[in-house]
mmCIF file of C-alpha atoms in Angstrom:
data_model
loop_
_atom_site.group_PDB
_atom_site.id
_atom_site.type_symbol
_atom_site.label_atom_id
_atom_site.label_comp_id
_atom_site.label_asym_id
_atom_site.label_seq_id
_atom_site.Cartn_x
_atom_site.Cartn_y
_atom_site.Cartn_z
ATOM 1 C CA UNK L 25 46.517 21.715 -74.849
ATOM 2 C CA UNK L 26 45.995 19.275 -71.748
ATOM 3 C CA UNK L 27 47.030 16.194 -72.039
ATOM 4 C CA UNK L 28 45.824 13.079 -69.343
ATOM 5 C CA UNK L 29 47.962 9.925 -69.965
ATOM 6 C CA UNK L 30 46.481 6.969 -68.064
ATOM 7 C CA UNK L 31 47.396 3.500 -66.447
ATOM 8 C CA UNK L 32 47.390 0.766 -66.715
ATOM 9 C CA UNK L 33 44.960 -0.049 -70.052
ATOM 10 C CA UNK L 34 43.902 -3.118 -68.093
ATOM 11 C CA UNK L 35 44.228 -4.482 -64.188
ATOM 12 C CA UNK L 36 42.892 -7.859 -63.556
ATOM 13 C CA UNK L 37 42.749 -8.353 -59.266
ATOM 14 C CA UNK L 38 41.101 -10.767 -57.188
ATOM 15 C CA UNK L 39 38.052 -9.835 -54.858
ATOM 16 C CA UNK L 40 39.593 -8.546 -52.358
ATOM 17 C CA UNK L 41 42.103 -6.646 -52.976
ATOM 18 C CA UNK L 42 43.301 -3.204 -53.999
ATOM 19 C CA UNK L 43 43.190 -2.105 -57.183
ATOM 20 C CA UNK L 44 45.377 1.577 -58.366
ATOM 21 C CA UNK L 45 44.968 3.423 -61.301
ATOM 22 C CA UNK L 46 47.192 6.516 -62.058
ATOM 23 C CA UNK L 47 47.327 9.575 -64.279
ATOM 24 C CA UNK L 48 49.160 11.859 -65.033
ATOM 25 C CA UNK L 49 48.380 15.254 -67.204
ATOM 26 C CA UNK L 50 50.611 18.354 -68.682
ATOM 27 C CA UNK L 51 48.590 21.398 -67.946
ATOM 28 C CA UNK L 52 49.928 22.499 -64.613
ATOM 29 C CA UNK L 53 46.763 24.798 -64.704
ATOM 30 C CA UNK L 54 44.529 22.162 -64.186
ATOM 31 C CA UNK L 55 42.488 22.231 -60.765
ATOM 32 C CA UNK L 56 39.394 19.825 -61.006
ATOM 33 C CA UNK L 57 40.341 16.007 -61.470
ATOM 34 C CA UNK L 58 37.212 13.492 -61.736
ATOM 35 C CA UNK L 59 37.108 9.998 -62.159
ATOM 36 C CA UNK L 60 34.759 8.055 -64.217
ATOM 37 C CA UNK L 61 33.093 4.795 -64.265
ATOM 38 C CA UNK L 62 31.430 3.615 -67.229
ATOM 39 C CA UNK L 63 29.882 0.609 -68.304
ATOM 40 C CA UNK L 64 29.151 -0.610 -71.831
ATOM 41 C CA UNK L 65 26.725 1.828 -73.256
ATOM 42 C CA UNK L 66 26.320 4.073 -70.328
ATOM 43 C CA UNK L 67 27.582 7.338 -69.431
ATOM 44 C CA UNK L 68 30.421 7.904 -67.388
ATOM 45 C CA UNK L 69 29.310 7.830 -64.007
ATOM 46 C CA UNK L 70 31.508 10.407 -61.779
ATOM 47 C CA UNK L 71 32.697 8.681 -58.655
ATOM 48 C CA UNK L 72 34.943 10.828 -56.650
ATOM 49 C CA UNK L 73 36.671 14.167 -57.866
ATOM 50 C CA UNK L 74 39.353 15.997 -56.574
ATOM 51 C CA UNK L 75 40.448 19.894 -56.896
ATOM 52 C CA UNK L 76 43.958 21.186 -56.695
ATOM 53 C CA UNK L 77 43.676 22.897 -53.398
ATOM 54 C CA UNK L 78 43.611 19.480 -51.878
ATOM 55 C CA UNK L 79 45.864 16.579 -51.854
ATOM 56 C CA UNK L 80 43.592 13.398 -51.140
ATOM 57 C CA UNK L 81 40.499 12.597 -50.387
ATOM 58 C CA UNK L 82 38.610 9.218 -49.240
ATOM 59 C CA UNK L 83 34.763 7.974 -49.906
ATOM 60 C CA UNK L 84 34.164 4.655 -48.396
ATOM 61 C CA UNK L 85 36.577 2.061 -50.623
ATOM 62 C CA UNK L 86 37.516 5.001 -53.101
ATOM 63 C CA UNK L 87 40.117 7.066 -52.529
ATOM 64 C CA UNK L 88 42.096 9.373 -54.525
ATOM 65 C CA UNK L 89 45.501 11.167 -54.446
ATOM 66 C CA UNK L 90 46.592 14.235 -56.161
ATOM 67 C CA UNK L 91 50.735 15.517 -56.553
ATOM 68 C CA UNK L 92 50.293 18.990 -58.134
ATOM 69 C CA UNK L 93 54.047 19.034 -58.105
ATOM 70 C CA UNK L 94 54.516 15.650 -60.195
ATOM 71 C CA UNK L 95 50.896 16.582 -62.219
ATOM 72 C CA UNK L 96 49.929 13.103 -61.463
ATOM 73 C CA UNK L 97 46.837 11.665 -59.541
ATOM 74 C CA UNK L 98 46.212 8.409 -58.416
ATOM 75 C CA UNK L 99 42.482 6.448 -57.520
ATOM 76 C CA UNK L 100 42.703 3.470 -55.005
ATOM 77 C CA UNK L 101 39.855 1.204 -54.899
ATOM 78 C CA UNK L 102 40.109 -1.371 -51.629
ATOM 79 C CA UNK L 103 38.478 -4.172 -50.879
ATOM 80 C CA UNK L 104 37.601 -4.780 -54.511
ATOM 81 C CA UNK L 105 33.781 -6.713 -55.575
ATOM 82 C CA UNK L 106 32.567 -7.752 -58.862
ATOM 83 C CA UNK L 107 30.671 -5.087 -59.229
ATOM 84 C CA UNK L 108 33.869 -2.856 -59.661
ATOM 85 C CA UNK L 109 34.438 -4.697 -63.059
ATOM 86 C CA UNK L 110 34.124 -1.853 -65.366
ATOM 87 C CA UNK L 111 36.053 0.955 -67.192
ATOM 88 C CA UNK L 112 37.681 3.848 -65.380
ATOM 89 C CA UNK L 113 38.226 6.757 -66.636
ATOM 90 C CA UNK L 114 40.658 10.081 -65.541
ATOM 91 C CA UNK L 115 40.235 13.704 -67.056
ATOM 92 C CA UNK L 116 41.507 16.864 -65.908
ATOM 93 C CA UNK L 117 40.055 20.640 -66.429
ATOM 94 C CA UNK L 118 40.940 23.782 -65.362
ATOM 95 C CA UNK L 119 37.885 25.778 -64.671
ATOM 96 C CA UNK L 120 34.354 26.055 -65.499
ATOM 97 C CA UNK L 121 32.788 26.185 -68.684
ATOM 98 C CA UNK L 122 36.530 24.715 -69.890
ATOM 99 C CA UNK L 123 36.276 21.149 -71.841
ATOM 100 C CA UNK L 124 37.201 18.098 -69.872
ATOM 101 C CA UNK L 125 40.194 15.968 -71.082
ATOM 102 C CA UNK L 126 40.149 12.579 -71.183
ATOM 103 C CA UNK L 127 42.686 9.614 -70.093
ATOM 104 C CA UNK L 128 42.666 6.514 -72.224
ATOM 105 C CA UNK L 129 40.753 4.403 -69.876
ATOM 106 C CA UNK L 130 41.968 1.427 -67.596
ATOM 107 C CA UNK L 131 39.472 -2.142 -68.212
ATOM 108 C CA UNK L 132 39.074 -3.302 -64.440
ATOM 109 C CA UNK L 133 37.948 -7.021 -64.005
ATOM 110 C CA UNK L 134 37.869 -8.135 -60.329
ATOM 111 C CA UNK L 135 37.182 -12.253 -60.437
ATOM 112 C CA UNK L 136 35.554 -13.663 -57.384
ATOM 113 C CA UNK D 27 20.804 17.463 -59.250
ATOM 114 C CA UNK D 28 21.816 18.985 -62.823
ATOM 115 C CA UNK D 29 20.353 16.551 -65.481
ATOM 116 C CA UNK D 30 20.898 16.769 -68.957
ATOM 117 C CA UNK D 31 18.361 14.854 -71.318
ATOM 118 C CA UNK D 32 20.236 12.966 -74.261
ATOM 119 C CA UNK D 33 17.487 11.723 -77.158
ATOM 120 C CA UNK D 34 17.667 9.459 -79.025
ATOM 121 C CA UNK D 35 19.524 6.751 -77.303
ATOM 122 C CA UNK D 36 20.072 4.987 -80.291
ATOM 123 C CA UNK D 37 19.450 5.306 -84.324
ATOM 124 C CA UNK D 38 20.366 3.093 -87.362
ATOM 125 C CA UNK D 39 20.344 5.447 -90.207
ATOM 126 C CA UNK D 40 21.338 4.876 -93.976
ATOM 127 C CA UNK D 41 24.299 6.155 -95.713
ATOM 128 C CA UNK D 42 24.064 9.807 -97.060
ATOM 129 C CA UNK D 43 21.215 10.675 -94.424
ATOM 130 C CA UNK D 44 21.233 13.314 -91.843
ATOM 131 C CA UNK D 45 20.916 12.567 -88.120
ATOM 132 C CA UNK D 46 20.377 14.907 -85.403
ATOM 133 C CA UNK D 47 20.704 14.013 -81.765
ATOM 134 C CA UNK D 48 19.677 16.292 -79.239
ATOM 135 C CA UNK D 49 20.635 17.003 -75.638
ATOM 136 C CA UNK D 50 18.619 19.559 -73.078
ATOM 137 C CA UNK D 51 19.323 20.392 -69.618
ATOM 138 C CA UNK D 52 16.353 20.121 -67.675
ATOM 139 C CA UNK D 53 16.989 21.601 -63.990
ATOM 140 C CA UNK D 54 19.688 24.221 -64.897
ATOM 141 C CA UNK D 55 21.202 26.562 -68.295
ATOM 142 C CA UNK D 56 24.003 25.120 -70.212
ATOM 143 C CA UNK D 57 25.696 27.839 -70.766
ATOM 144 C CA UNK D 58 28.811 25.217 -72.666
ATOM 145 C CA UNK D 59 27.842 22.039 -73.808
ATOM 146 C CA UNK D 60 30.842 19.926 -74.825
ATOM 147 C CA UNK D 61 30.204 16.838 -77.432
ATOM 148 C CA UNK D 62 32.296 13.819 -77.607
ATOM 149 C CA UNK D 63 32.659 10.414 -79.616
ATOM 150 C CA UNK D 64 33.629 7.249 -78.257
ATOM 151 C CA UNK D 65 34.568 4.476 -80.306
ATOM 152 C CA UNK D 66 34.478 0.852 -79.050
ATOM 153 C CA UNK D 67 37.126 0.203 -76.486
ATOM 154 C CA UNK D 68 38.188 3.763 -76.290
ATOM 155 C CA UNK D 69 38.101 7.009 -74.859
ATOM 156 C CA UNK D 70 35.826 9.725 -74.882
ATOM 157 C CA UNK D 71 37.406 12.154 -77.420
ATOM 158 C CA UNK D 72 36.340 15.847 -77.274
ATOM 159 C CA UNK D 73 34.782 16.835 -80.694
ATOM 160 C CA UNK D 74 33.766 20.253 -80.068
ATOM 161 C CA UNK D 75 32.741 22.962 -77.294
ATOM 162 C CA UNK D 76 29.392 25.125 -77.678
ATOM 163 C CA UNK D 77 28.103 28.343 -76.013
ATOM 164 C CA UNK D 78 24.816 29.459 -76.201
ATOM 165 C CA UNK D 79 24.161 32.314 -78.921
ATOM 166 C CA UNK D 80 27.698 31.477 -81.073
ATOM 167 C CA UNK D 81 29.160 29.171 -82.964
ATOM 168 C CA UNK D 82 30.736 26.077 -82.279
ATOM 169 C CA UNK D 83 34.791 25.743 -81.472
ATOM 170 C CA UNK D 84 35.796 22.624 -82.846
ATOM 171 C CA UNK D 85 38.781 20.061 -82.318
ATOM 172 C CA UNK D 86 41.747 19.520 -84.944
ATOM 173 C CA UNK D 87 40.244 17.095 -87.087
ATOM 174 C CA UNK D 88 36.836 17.401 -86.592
ATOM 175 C CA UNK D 89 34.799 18.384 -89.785
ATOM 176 C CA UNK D 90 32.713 21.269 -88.876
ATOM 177 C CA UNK D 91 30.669 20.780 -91.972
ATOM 178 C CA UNK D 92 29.682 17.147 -91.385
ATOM 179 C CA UNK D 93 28.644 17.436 -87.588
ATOM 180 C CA UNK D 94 27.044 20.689 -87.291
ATOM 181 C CA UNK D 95 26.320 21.774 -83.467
ATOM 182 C CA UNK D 96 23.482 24.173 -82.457
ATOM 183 C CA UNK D 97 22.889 25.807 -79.221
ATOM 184 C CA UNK D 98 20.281 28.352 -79.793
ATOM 185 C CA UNK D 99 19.148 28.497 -75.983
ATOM 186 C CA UNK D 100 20.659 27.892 -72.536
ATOM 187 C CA UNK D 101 18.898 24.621 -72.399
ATOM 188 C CA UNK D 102 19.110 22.961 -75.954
ATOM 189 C CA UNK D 103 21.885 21.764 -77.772
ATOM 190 C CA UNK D 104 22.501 19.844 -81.282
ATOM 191 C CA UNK D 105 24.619 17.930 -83.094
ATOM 192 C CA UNK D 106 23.576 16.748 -86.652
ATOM 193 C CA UNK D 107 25.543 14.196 -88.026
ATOM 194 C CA UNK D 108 25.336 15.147 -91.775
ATOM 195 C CA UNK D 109 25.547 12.504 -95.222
ATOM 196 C CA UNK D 110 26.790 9.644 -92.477
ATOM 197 C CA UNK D 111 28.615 7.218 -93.544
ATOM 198 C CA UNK D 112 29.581 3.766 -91.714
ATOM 199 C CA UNK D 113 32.524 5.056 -90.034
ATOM 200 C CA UNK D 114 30.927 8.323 -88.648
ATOM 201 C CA UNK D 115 29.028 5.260 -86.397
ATOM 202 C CA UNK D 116 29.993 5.638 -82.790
ATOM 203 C CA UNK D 117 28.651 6.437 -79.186
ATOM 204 C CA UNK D 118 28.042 10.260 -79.313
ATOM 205 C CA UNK D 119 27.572 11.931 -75.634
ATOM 206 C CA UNK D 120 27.437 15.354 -74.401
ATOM 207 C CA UNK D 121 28.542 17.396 -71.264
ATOM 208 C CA UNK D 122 27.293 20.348 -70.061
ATOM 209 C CA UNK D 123 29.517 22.326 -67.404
ATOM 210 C CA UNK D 124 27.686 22.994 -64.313
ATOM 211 C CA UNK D 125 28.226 24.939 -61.328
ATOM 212 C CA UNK D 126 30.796 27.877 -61.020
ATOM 213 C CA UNK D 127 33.590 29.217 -59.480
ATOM 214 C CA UNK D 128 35.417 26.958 -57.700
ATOM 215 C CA UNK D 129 32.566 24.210 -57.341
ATOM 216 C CA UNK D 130 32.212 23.682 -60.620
ATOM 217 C CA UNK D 131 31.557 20.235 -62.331
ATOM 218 C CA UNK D 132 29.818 18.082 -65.561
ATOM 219 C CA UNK D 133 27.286 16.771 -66.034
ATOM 220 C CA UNK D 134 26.832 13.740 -68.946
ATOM 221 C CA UNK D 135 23.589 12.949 -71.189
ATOM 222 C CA UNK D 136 23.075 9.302 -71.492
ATOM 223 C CA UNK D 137 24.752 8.693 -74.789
ATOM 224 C CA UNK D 138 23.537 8.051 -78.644
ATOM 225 C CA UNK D 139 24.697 4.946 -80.253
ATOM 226 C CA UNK D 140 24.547 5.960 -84.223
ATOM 227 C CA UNK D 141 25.059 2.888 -86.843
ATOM 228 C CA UNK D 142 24.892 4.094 -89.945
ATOM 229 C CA UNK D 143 24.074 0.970 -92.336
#
């Protein structure tokens, strides 16, 4: 089955700057990438997704990168604010109604 | 938006008791609903897939006898945590697939945090 590896665990940065997260996963069927925030006791909040047919796409300070060749995918997050402090999350599917897998999860803290 | 209704939020229950949690999707039919556990400091680990009408597919390792899923209609499915014990306590959460096709997506209830004293 699929499986998302994720990186790093943790990523301390100062306000400001850029934080990266990557992932990679093994299915090369996979076509639908979403990342997750999620804070302590909440659900995973989707904020930005990506599908296979394309290889980046931007939403204000998110970004994310896809390279269906290497099976890895990448989120930037720019001009980082407290309020980014959170856990991220990766998972990969490959088509509807199919479960969504999981990467471990990367602990963000951006200090002011 | 699709919005799927996760109750309770949170239960203490005793050791040896049953506890159901329930999850509805109230704008749209959940055909799949998918059911994970999160442990503290971790990731969201799949425990099972359900469709509508059949039974539940389950991951390796997950006890199909202890947490028992239900999806009797497009727009209710259950998970009963059976005689719980103090490690079955966790963050439970489903996922119900949405959309089709190529626009497809998930959709997450807001979580159950069991304790099980």
């Amino acid at each position: 089955g699929e499986n998302v590896e994720q990186h790093p665990s943790t990523l301390s940065v100062q306000e400001g700057d850029s934080a990266v997260i990557k992932c990679t996963y093994s299915d090369s069927a996979s076509n639908y990438f979403p990342w997750y925030k999620q804070e302590l006791g909440k659900r995973p909040q989707l904020i930005i997704d990506i599908r296979s047919n394309v290889g980046e796409k931007k939403d204000q300070r998110i970004a994310v990168t896809l390279n269906k060749t290497a099976k890895h995918f990448s989120l930037h997050i720019t001009e980082t604010q407290p309020e980014d402090s959170a856990v991220y999350f990766c998972a990969a599917s490959k088509a509807a109604g199919n479960k969504l897998t999981f990467g471990g999860g990367t602990r963000v803290l951006v200090k002011p | 938006g699709a919005v799927v209704s996760q109750h309770p939020s949170r239960v203490i229950c005793k050791s040896g008791t049953s506890v159901k949690i329930e999850c509805r999707s109230l704008d749209f039919q959940a055909t799949t609903m998918f059911w994970y556990r999160q442990f503290p400091k971790k990731s969201l680990m799949l425990m099972a897939t359900s469709n509508e009408g059949s039974k539940a597919t389950y991951e390796q390792g997950v006890e199909k006898d202890k947490f028992l899923i239900n999806h009797a209609s497009l727009t209710l499915s259950t998970l009963t945590v059976t005689s719980a014990h103090p490690e079955d306590s966790s963050f439970y959460i489903c996922s119900a697939s949405t959309g089709r096709g190529s626009s497809y997506g998930y959709t997450f209830g807001s979580g159950t945090r069991l304790t099980v004293v």
